[in-house]
Amino acid sequence: MSSRASTPPPITTSFLNEPTHISSWSHMRKSPITTRNLSSNMRLPNPEGGHCEPKPGAEDNVPNRFELFLLGDGEKKVTEETDTRIPSTSVFTFNKEDHTLGNMLRARLLQSPHVLFSGYKVPHPLFSSFILRIQTDGTLTPRQALVQACKDLVTDLGLLSREFTKEWELRKMVGESVDGGVNGA
């Protein structure tokens, strides 16, 4: 028969405030407290002792809002790099932009009969930039195709804005006349 007790006494940790049996931690190293054992809202122990430090969260990795759209000193909005492996192909890097512009440009470029390929990717979700690759048939350069697509998008978005404003004003007038007729009766 073993000299050990069948159920060891509980050990209370100061930052978990829950009793923990030694036998339940026997498969771990010396310290039973590891980051994988903590839930997302628990705190990590301070290595120097004393108070507990809050566990770093995902919000600590998020850049400041203004860094998402303001260009830094010497930073260009768009840079072009010619792809030498494929003829009539360029790679454009857009800084401080995201999927919204990338997808609109890609879709508009693909409507052009001179564009053979257009695709974009966002290298990393925490950095507000995307890479747009354009291949043309040689009639237009990729830069000319991109400039034309931008002009077409500005025209399309202007039309959308005018139509939306017109419909909004019409709805307001209809709403006012209905309210005026109900309240005036």
CSV table of N, CA and C in Angstrom, one decimal, residues 1 4-6 17 19 29 37 41-42 44 51 56-57 95-96 98 100 104 106 114 120 129-131 149 154 156:
chain,number,residue,atom,x,y,z
A,1,MET,N,0.8,-1.2,0.0
A,1,MET,CA,0.0,0.0,0.0
A,1,MET,C,0.9,1.2,0.0
A,4,ARG,N,1.0,7.6,0.0
A,4,ARG,CA,0.3,8.8,-0.4
A,4,ARG,C,-1.2,8.6,-0.1
A,5,ALA,N,-1.8,9.8,0.2
A,5,ALA,CA,-3.3,9.8,0.4
A,5,ALA,C,-4.0,9.6,-0.9
A,6,SER,N,-5.2,9.0,-0.8
A,6,SER,CA,-5.9,8.7,-2.0
A,6,SER,C,-6.4,10.0,-2.7
A,17,ASN,N,-8.6,31.6,-7.9
A,17,ASN,CA,-9.5,31.4,-6.8
A,17,ASN,C,-10.4,30.2,-7.0
A,19,PRO,N,-9.9,25.9,-6.3
A,19,PRO,CA,-9.0,24.8,-5.8
A,19,PRO,C,-8.6,23.9,-6.9
A,29,ARG,N,4.4,20.3,-16.4
A,29,ARG,CA,5.7,20.6,-15.7
A,29,ARG,C,5.5,21.2,-14.3
A,37,ASN,N,-4.1,26.9,-20.4
A,37,ASN,CA,-5.1,26.6,-19.5
A,37,ASN,C,-6.0,27.7,-19.1
A,41,ASN,N,-10.6,35.6,-20.7
A,41,ASN,CA,-10.7,36.7,-19.8
A,41,ASN,C,-9.9,36.6,-18.6
A,42,MET,N,-9.1,35.6,-18.4
A,42,MET,CA,-8.2,35.5,-17.2
A,42,MET,C,-7.0,36.3,-17.4
A,44,LEU,N,-2.7,36.8,-16.7
A,44,LEU,CA,-1.5,36.1,-16.6
A,44,LEU,C,-0.8,36.5,-15.3
A,51,HIS,N,1.0,41.9,-8.3
A,51,HIS,CA,-0.3,42.0,-9.0
A,51,HIS,C,-0.2,41.2,-10.3
A,56,PRO,N,-2.7,40.1,-22.9
A,56,PRO,CA,-2.8,40.9,-24.1
A,56,PRO,C,-3.9,40.4,-25.0
A,57,GLY,N,-4.6,41.3,-25.6
A,57,GLY,CA,-5.7,40.8,-26.4
A,57,GLY,C,-5.5,41.2,-27.9
A,95,ASN,N,-1.2,51.8,-51.4
A,95,ASN,CA,-1.0,51.9,-49.9
A,95,ASN,C,-2.2,52.6,-49.3
A,96,LYS,N,-2.6,52.2,-48.1
A,96,LYS,CA,-3.7,52.8,-47.4
A,96,LYS,C,-5.0,52.6,-48.1
A,98,ASP,N,-8.0,49.2,-49.2
A,98,ASP,CA,-8.4,47.8,-48.8
A,98,ASP,C,-9.2,47.1,-49.9
A,100,THR,N,-12.2,47.1,-50.7
A,100,THR,CA,-13.2,47.9,-51.4
A,100,THR,C,-12.7,48.4,-52.7
A,104,MET,N,-13.3,46.7,-56.7
A,104,MET,CA,-13.9,47.6,-57.7
A,104,MET,C,-13.0,47.7,-58.9
A,106,ARG,N,-10.6,45.7,-59.9
A,106,ARG,CA,-10.5,44.4,-60.6
A,106,ARG,C,-11.7,44.2,-61.4
A,114,HIS,N,-9.4,44.9,-73.6
A,114,HIS,CA,-8.0,44.9,-73.8
A,114,HIS,C,-7.3,44.3,-72.6
A,120,TYR,N,-6.3,41.0,-57.6
A,120,TYR,CA,-5.7,41.7,-56.5
A,120,TYR,C,-5.6,40.7,-55.3
A,129,SER,N,-3.1,47.8,-47.4
A,129,SER,CA,-2.6,47.9,-48.7
A,129,SER,C,-3.0,46.6,-49.5
A,130,PHE,N,-3.0,46.8,-50.8
A,130,PHE,CA,-3.3,45.6,-51.7
A,130,PHE,C,-2.4,45.7,-52.9
A,131,ILE,N,-2.3,44.6,-53.5
A,131,ILE,CA,-1.4,44.4,-54.8
A,131,ILE,C,-2.4,44.0,-55.9
A,149,ALA,N,-9.8,52.7,-66.1
A,149,ALA,CA,-10.8,52.0,-65.2
A,149,ALA,C,-11.1,53.0,-64.0
A,154,VAL,N,-15.1,56.5,-61.4
A,154,VAL,CA,-15.5,57.9,-60.9
A,154,VAL,C,-16.8,58.3,-61.6
A,156,ASP,N,-19.1,56.2,-62.9
A,156,ASP,CA,-20.2,55.3,-62.4
A,156,ASP,C,-20.6,55.7,-61.0
